[in-house]
Coordinates of C-alpha atoms in Angstrom, one line a residue:
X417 CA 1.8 101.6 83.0
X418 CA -1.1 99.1 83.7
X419 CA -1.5 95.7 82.0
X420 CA -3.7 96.3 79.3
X421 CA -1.5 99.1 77.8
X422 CA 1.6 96.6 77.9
X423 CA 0.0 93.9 76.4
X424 CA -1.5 96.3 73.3
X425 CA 2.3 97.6 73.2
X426 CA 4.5 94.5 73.6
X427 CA 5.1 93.9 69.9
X428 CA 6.0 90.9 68.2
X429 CA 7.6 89.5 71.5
X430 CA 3.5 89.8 73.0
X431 CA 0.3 88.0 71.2
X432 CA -1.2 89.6 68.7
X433 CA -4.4 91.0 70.7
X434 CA -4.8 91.0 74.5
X435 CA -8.3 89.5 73.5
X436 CA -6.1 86.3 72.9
X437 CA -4.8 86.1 76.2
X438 CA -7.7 86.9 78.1
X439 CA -10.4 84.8 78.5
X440 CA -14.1 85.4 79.0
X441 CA -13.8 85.9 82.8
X442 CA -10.9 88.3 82.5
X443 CA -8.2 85.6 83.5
X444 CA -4.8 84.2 81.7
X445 CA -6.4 80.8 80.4
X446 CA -3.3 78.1 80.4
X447 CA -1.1 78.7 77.5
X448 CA -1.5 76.2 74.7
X449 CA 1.8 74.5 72.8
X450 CA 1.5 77.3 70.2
X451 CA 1.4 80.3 72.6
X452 CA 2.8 79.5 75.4
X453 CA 6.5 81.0 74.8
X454 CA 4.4 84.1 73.3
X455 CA 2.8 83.9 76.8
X456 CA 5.5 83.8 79.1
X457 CA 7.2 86.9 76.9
X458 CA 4.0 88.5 77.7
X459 CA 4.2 87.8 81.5
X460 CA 8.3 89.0 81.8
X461 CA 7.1 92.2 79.6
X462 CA 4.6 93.4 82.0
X463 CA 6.9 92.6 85.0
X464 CA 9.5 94.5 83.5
X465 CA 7.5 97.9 83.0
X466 CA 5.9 97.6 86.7
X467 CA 2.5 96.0 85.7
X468 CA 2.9 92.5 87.8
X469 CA 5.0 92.2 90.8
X470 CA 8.9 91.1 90.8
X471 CA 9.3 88.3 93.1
X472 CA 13.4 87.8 93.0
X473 CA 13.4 88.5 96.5
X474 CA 10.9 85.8 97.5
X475 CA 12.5 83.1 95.4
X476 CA 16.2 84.2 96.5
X477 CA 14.5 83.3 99.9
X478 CA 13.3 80.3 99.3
X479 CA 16.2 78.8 97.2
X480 CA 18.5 79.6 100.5
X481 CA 15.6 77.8 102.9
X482 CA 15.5 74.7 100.2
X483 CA 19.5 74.4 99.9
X484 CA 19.6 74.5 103.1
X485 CA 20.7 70.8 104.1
X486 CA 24.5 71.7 101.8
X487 CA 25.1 73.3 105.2
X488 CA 25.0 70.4 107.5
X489 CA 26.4 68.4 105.2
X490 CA 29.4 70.5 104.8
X491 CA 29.2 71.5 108.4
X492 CA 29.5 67.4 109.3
X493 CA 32.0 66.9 106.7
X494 CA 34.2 69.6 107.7
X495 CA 34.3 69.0 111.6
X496 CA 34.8 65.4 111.4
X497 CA 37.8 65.4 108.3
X498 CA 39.5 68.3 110.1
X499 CA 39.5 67.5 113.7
X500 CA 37.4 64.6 114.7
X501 CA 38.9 62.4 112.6
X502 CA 42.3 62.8 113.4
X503 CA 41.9 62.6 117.0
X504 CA 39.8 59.6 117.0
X505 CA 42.3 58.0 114.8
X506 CA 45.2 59.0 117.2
X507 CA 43.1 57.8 120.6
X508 CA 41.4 54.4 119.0
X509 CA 44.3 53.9 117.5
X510 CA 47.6 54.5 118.8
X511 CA 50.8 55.3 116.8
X512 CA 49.2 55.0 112.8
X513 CA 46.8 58.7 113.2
X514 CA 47.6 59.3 109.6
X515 CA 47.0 55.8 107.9
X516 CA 43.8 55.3 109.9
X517 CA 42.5 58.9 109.3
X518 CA 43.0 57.8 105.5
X519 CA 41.0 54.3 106.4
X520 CA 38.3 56.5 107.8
X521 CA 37.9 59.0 104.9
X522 CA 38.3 55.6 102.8
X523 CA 35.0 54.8 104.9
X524 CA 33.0 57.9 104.1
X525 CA 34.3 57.7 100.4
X526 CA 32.7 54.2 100.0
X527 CA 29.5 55.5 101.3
X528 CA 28.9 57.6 98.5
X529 CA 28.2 54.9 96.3
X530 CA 24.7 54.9 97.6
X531 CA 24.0 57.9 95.7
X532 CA 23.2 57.2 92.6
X533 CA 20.8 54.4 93.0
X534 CA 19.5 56.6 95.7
X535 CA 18.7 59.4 93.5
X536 CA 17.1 57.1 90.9
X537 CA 15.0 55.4 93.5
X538 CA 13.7 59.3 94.8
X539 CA 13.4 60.2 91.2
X540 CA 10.7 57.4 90.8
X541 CA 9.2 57.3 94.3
X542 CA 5.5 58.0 95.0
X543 CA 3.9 59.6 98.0
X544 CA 2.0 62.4 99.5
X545 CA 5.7 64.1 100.8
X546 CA 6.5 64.1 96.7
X547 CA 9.7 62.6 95.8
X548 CA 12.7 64.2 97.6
X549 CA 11.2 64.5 101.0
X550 CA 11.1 61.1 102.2
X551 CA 14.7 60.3 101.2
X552 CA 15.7 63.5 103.0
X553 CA 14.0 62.5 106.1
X554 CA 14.9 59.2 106.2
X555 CA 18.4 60.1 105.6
X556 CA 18.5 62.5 108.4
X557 CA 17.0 60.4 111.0
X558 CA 19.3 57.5 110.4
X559 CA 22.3 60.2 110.5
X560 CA 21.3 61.1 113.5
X561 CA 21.0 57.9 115.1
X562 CA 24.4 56.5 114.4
X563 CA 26.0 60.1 115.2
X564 CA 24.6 58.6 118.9
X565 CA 26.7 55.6 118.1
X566 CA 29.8 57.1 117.3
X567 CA 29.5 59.6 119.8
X568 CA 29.4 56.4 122.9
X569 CA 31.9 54.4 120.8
X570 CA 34.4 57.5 121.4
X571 CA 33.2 57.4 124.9
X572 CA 33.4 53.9 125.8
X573 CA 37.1 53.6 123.3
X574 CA 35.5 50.8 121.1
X575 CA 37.2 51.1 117.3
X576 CA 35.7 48.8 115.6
X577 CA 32.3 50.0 116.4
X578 CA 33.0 53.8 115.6
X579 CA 34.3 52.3 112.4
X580 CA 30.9 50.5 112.4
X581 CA 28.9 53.4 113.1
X582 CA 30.9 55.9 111.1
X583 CA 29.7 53.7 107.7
X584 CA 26.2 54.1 108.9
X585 CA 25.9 57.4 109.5
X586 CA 27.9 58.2 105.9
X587 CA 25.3 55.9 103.9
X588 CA 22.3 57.8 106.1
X589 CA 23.7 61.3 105.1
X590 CA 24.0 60.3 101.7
X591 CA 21.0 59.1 101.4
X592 CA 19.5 62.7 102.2
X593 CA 22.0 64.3 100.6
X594 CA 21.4 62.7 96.9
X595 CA 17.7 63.1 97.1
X596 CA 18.3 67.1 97.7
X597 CA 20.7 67.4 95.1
X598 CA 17.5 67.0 93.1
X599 CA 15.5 69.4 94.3
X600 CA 16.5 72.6 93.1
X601 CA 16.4 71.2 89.2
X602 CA 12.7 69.8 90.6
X603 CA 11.2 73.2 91.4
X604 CA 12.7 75.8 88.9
X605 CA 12.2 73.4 85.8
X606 CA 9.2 71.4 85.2
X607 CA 10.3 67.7 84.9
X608 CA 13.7 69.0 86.2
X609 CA 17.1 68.2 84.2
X610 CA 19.7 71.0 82.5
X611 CA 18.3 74.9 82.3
X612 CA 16.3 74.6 78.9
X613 CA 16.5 78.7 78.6
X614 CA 18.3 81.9 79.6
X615 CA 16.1 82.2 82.5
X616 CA 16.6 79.0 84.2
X617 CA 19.8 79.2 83.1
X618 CA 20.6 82.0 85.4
X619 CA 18.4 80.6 88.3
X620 CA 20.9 77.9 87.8
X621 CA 23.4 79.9 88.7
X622 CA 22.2 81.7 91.9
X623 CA 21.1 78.3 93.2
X624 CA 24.6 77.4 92.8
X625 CA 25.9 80.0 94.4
X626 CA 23.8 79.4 97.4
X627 CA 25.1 76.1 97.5
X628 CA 28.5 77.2 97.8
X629 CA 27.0 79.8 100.5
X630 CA 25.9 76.9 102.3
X631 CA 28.9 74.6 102.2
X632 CA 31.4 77.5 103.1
X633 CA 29.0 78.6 105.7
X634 CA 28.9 75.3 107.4
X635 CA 32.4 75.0 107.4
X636 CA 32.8 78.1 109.2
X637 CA 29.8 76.6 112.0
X638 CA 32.2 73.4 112.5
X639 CA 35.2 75.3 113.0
X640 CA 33.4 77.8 115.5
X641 CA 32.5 74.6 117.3
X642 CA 36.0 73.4 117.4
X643 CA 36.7 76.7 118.9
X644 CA 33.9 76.4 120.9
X645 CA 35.2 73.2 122.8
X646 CA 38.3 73.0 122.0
X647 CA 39.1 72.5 126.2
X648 CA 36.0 69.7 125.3
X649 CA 36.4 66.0 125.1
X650 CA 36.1 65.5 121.1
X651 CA 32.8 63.2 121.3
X652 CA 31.0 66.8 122.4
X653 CA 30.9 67.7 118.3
X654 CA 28.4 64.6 117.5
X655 CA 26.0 66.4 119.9
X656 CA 26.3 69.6 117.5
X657 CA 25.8 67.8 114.5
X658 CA 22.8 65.8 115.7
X659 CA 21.1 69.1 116.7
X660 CA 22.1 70.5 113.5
X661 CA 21.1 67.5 110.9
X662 CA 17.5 68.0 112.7
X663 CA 16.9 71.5 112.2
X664 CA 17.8 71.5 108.7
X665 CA 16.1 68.3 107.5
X666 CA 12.6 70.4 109.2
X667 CA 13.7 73.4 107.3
X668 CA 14.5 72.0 103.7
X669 CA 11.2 69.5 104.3
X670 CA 8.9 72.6 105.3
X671 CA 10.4 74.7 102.2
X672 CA 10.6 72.7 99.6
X673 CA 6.7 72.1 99.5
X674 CA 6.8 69.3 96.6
X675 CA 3.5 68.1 95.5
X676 CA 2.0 64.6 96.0
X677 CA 3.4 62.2 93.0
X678 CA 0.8 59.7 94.2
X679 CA -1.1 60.2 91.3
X680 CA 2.2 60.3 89.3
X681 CA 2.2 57.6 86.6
X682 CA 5.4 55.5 87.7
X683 CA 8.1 53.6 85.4
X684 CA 7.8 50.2 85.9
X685 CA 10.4 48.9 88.9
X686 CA 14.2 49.5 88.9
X687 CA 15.4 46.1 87.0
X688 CA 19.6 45.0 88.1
X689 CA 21.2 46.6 84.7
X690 CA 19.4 50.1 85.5
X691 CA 21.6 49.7 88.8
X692 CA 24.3 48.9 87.0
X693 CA 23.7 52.1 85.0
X694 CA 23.5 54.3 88.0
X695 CA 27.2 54.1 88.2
X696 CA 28.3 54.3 84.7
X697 CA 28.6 57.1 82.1
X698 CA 28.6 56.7 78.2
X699 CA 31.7 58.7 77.0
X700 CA 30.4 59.7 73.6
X701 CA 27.1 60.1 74.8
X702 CA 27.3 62.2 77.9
X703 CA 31.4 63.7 77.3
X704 CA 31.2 67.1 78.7
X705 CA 29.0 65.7 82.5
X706 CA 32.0 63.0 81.9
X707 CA 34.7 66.0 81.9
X708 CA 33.1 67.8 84.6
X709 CA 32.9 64.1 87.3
X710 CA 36.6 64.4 86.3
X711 CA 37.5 67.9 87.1
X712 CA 35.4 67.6 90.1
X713 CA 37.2 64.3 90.9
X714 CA 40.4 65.8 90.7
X715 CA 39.7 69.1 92.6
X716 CA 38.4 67.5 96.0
X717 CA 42.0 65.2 95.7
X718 CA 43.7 68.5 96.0
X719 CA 41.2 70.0 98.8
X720 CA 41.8 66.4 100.6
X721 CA 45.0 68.1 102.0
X722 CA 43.3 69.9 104.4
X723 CA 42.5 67.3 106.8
X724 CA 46.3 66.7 107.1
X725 CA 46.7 70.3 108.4
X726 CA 46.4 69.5 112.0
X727 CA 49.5 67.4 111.5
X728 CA 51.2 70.3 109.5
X729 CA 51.0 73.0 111.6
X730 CA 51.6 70.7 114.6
X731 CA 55.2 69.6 112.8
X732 CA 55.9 72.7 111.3
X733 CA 54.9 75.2 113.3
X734 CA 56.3 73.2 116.4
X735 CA 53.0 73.7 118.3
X736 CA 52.8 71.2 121.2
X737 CA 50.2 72.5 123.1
X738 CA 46.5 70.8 121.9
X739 CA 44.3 73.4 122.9
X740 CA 46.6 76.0 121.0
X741 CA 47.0 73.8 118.2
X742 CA 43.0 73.9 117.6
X743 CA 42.5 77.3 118.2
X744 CA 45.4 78.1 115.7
X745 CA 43.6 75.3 113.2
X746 CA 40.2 77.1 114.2
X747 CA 41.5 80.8 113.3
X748 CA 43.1 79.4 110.1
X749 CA 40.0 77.3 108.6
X750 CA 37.7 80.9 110.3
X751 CA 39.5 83.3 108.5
X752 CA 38.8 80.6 104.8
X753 CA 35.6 80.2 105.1
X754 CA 34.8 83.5 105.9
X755 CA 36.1 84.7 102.0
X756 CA 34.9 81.8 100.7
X757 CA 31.0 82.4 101.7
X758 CA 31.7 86.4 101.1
X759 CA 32.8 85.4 97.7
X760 CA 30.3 82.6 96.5
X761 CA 27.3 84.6 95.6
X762 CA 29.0 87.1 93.5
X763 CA 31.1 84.5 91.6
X764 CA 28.2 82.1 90.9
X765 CA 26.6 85.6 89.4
X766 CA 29.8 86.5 87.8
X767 CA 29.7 82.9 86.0
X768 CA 26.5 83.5 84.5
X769 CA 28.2 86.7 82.7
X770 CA 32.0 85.4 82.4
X771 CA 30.7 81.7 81.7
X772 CA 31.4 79.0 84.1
X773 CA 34.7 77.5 82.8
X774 CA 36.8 81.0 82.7
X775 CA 35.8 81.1 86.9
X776 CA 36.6 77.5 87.6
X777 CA 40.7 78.6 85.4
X778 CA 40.5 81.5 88.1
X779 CA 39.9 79.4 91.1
X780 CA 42.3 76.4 90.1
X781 CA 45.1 79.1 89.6
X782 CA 44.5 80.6 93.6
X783 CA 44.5 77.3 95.4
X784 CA 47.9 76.5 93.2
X785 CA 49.3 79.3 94.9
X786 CA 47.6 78.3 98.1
X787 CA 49.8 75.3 98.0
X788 CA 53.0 77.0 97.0
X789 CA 52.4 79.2 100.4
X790 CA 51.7 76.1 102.6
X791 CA 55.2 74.4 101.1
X792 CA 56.9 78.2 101.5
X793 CA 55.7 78.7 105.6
X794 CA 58.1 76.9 107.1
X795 CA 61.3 78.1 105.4
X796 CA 60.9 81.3 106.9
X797 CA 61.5 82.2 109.9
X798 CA 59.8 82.6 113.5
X799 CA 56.2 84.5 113.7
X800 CA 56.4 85.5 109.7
X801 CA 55.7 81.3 109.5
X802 CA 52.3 81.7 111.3
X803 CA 51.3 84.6 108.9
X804 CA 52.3 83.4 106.1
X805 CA 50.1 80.1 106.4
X806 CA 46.9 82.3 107.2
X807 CA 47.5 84.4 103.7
X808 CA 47.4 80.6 102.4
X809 CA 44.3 79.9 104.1
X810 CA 42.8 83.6 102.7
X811 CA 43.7 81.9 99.7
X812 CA 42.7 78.5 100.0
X813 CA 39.0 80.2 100.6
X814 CA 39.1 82.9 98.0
X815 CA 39.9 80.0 95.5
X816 CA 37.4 77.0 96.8
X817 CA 34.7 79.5 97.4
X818 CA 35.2 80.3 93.3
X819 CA 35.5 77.0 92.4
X820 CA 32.0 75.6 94.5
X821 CA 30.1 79.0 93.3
X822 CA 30.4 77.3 90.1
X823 CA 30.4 73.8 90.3
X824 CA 27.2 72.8 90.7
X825 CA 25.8 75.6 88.0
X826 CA 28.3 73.7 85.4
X827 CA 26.7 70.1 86.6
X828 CA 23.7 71.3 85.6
X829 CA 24.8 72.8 82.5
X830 CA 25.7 69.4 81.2
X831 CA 23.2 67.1 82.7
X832 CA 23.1 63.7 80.7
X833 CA 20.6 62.7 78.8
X834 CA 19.0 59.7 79.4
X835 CA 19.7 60.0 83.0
X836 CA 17.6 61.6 86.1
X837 CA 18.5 64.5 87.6
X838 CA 19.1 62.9 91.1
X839 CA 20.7 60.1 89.6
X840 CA 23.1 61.9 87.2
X841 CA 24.0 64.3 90.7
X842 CA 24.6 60.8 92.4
X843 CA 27.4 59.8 90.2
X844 CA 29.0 63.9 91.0
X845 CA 28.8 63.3 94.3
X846 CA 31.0 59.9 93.9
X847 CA 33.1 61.7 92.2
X848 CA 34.0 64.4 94.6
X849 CA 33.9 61.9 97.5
X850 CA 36.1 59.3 95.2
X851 CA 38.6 62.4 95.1
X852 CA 38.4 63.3 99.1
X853 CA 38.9 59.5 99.7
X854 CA 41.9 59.2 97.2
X855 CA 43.7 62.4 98.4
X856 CA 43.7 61.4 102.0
X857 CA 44.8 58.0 101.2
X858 CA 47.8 58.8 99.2
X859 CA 49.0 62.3 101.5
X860 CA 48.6 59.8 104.4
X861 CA 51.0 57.2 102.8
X862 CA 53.6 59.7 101.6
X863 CA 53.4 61.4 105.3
X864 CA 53.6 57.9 106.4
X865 CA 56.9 57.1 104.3
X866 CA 58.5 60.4 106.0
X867 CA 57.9 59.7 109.3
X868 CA 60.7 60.8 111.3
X869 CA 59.6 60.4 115.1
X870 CA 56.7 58.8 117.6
X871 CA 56.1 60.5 121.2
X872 CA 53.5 59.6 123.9
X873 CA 51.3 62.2 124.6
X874 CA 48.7 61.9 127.1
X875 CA 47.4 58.5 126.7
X876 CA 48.3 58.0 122.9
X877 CA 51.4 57.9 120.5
X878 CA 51.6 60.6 118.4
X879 CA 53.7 60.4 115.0
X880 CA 55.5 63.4 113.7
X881 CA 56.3 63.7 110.0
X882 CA 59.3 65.5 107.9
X883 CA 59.3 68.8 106.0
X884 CA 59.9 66.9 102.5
X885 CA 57.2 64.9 103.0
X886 CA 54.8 67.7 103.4
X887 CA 56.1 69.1 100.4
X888 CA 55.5 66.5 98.3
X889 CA 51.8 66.7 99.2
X890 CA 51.4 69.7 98.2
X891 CA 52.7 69.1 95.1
X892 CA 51.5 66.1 94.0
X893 CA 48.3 66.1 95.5
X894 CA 47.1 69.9 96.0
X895 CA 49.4 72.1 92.7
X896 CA 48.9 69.2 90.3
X897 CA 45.4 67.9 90.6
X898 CA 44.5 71.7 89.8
X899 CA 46.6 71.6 86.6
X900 CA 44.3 68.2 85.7
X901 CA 41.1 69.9 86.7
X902 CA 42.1 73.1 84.3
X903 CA 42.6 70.3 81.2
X904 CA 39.3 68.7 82.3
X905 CA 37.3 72.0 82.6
X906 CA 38.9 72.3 79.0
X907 CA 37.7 69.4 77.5
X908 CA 33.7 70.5 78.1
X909 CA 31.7 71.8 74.6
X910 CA 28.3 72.3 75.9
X911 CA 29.2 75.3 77.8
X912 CA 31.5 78.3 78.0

């Protein structure tokens, strides 16, 4: 079928006469505000019979080069809350490893309030790189040059100065990491915001589900490096993530391809009360992106109690050995973020079929019984304990890697008005960071309150923490705060 009989058979859904749509030189003139939805039914009807070449492929390719810089972040994140972390805080600072590890994830929670007056300031920003692309450059540069710094403060033993350095290179990664939140929403919707139609809808959900890709994906690279030197001094890993922050910052830069807003007509400069905005939300104005900063608040409190793992399969598992203790920590997070990025693009597909807030119920109900498992483990005995916490961590991956298919798809869903899209994405990355700072603060003082023993080991004092208290984690912090985010996923009326 060629184009000419397509257009002369599209029906109501084409114009009227192909005469209309073709101008005087046989081109598509630029569709007017009358025609221009008569236009694009025109366009999808010929792609559909085979007249004008499908190009899913191509964009598929490009959203994964443009999301690309979810990967490091997650990547960074993951290494250093799971086992850099924790070992600093045990070396810099001997005999309080869990309440420090909590005054370092503190730290990186903090940070995230740079992102939404970061993501307003990209949204208005002018220059030949377009708006995201400085911000993401910038970011990653800085990042990279206090990873150096923390990397010789863990060298050299100085605490203050990784705790220094740490701030620095938290601000610099969100600074990046606000300003590509925006860009998907940038490219597959002109003047960017919430989807606007079915079509954008569902590229919503594929670039979703890349992003979940991503993050599992770079979890998986930060464990394989923990395997990787896991018979390593620890500041090795900020080598890894400076090598890695680089080639992804080229990548996203190079693929996202924004045009020059130079010429842009710019709002006039960012007065003290829009700042003040940046970090607030009207309730009865924007409820449902409300609902969904509080389900995502509550869902990264529950994921917080990974970081504590080391500790729990150090206590309960009795493992005394540290280069078996990461390896086992390595094969358990492996074997999570394995399902989880095997499972993201079909559930952010799923989602646009099923609706996003039946898949988020789903993934809430999994990582309850991922914590069930973890508080089950150690009652039975010998080898069957081992197994039984990596069908928790099957779990724990199967569930996340649901739950972030879909979570950025549903942000987008219910974008505020009256807010830019980098802006309103600032205020949801505060509130997953709010929720990975609050968990490990509050696990770390309940493992703190059932601390039953100190040893020396090596050249630091290591705590060890009781059974009960473990359990109460994982209730309190990991079954419950799923419970909240199924109520808060309830409460949201713009979407199914």
């Amino acid at each position: 079928m060629n184009l000419e009989n397509v257009l002369s058979q599209g029906g109501s859904n084409a114009l009227p006469a192909k005469e209309k749509m073709l101008g005087e030189d046989g081109h598509v003139p630029l569709a007017t505000s009358s025609c221009s939805k008569q236009l694009v039914q025109a366009y999808h009807t010929c792609q559909e019979a085979g007249a004008l070449p499908a190009s899913q492929k191509v964009v598929q390719h490009r959203w994964a080069e443009v999301t690309l810089f979810q990967f490091v972040y997650s990547m960074i994140n993951t290494g250093m809350g799971l086992c850099v972390l924790p070992q600093e805080a045990d070396r810099l600072n001997s005999g309080a490893g869990s309440l420090w590890v909590g005054i370092y994830l503190a730290v990186c929670g903090a940070a995230q309030l740079i992102c939404p007056l970061a993501g307003k300031f990209s949204d208005r920003h002018a220059s030949s790189w377009g708006r995201r692309r400085p911000f993401i450059a910038t970011g990653s540069i800085l990042s990279i040059i206090a990873l150096f710094f923390l990397r010789q403060a863990s060298i050299e033993g100085w605490p203050m100065t990784y705790l220094f350095a740490l701030l620095v290179a938290q601000i610099s990664l969100n600074l990046a990491f606000s300003a590509h939140n925006g860009l998907p929403a940038d490219l597959y919707s002109d003047g960017g915001g919430s989807p606007k139609d079915t079509q954008e809808r569902d590229t919503a959900g594929v670039v979703s589900a890349f992003v979940a890709m991503h993050t599992f994906l770079g979890s998986l690279f930060a464990v394989l490096i923990i395997i990787a030197t896991h018979e390593m001094p620890v500041h090795v890993q900020y080598t890894c993530y400076m090598a890695a922050t680089a080639v992804a910052c080229t990548v996203v830069c190079q693929a996202a391809n924004e045009e020059s807003t130079l010429h842009a007509e710019n709002a006039e400069p960012i007065t003290a009360a829009e700042v003040c905005g940046s970090f607030t939300l009207d309730p009865s104005a924007h409820e449902d992106f409300l609902w969904v900063c509080i389900g995502r608040l509550f869902y990264y409190v529950s994921t917080s109690v990974t970081v504590f793992l080391y500790y729990y399969l150090r206590d309960n598992l009795q493992i005394d050995d540290e280069a078996e203790l990461r390896i086992k920590l390595a094969s358990l997070m492996i074997a999570a973020q394995v399902v989880g990025a095997t499972i993201s693009v079909p559930a952010g597909r799923s989602s646009n079929v099923f609706g996003r807030k039946p898949v988020i119920y789903l993934a809430c109900s999994i990582m309850s019984v991922t914590f069930l498992l973890y508080i089950w483990a150690p009652l039975v005995p010998g080898d069957l304990r081992w197994h039984l916490v990596l069908s928790a961590g099957l779990c724990y991956g199967l569930g996340s890697g649901i739950y972030v298919s879909v979570d950025y798809a549903l942000a987008l869903d219910c974008l505020p008005q009256g807010k830019t899209t980098a802006e309103a994405f600032g205020l949801w990355g505060v509130a997953g960071f709010c929720g990975c700072t609050a968990g490990p603060v509050v696990s770390g003082l309940l493992l703190a309150a059932n601390q039953v023993s100190t040893e020396k080991h090596m050249h630091t004092v290591v705590s060890h923490y009781a059974y009960t208290g473990y359990v109460v984690v994982m209730l309190l912090v990991g079954v419950s705060m799923n419970i909240f985010v199924v109520g808060a996923t309830h409460m949201i009326k713009g979407t199914k």
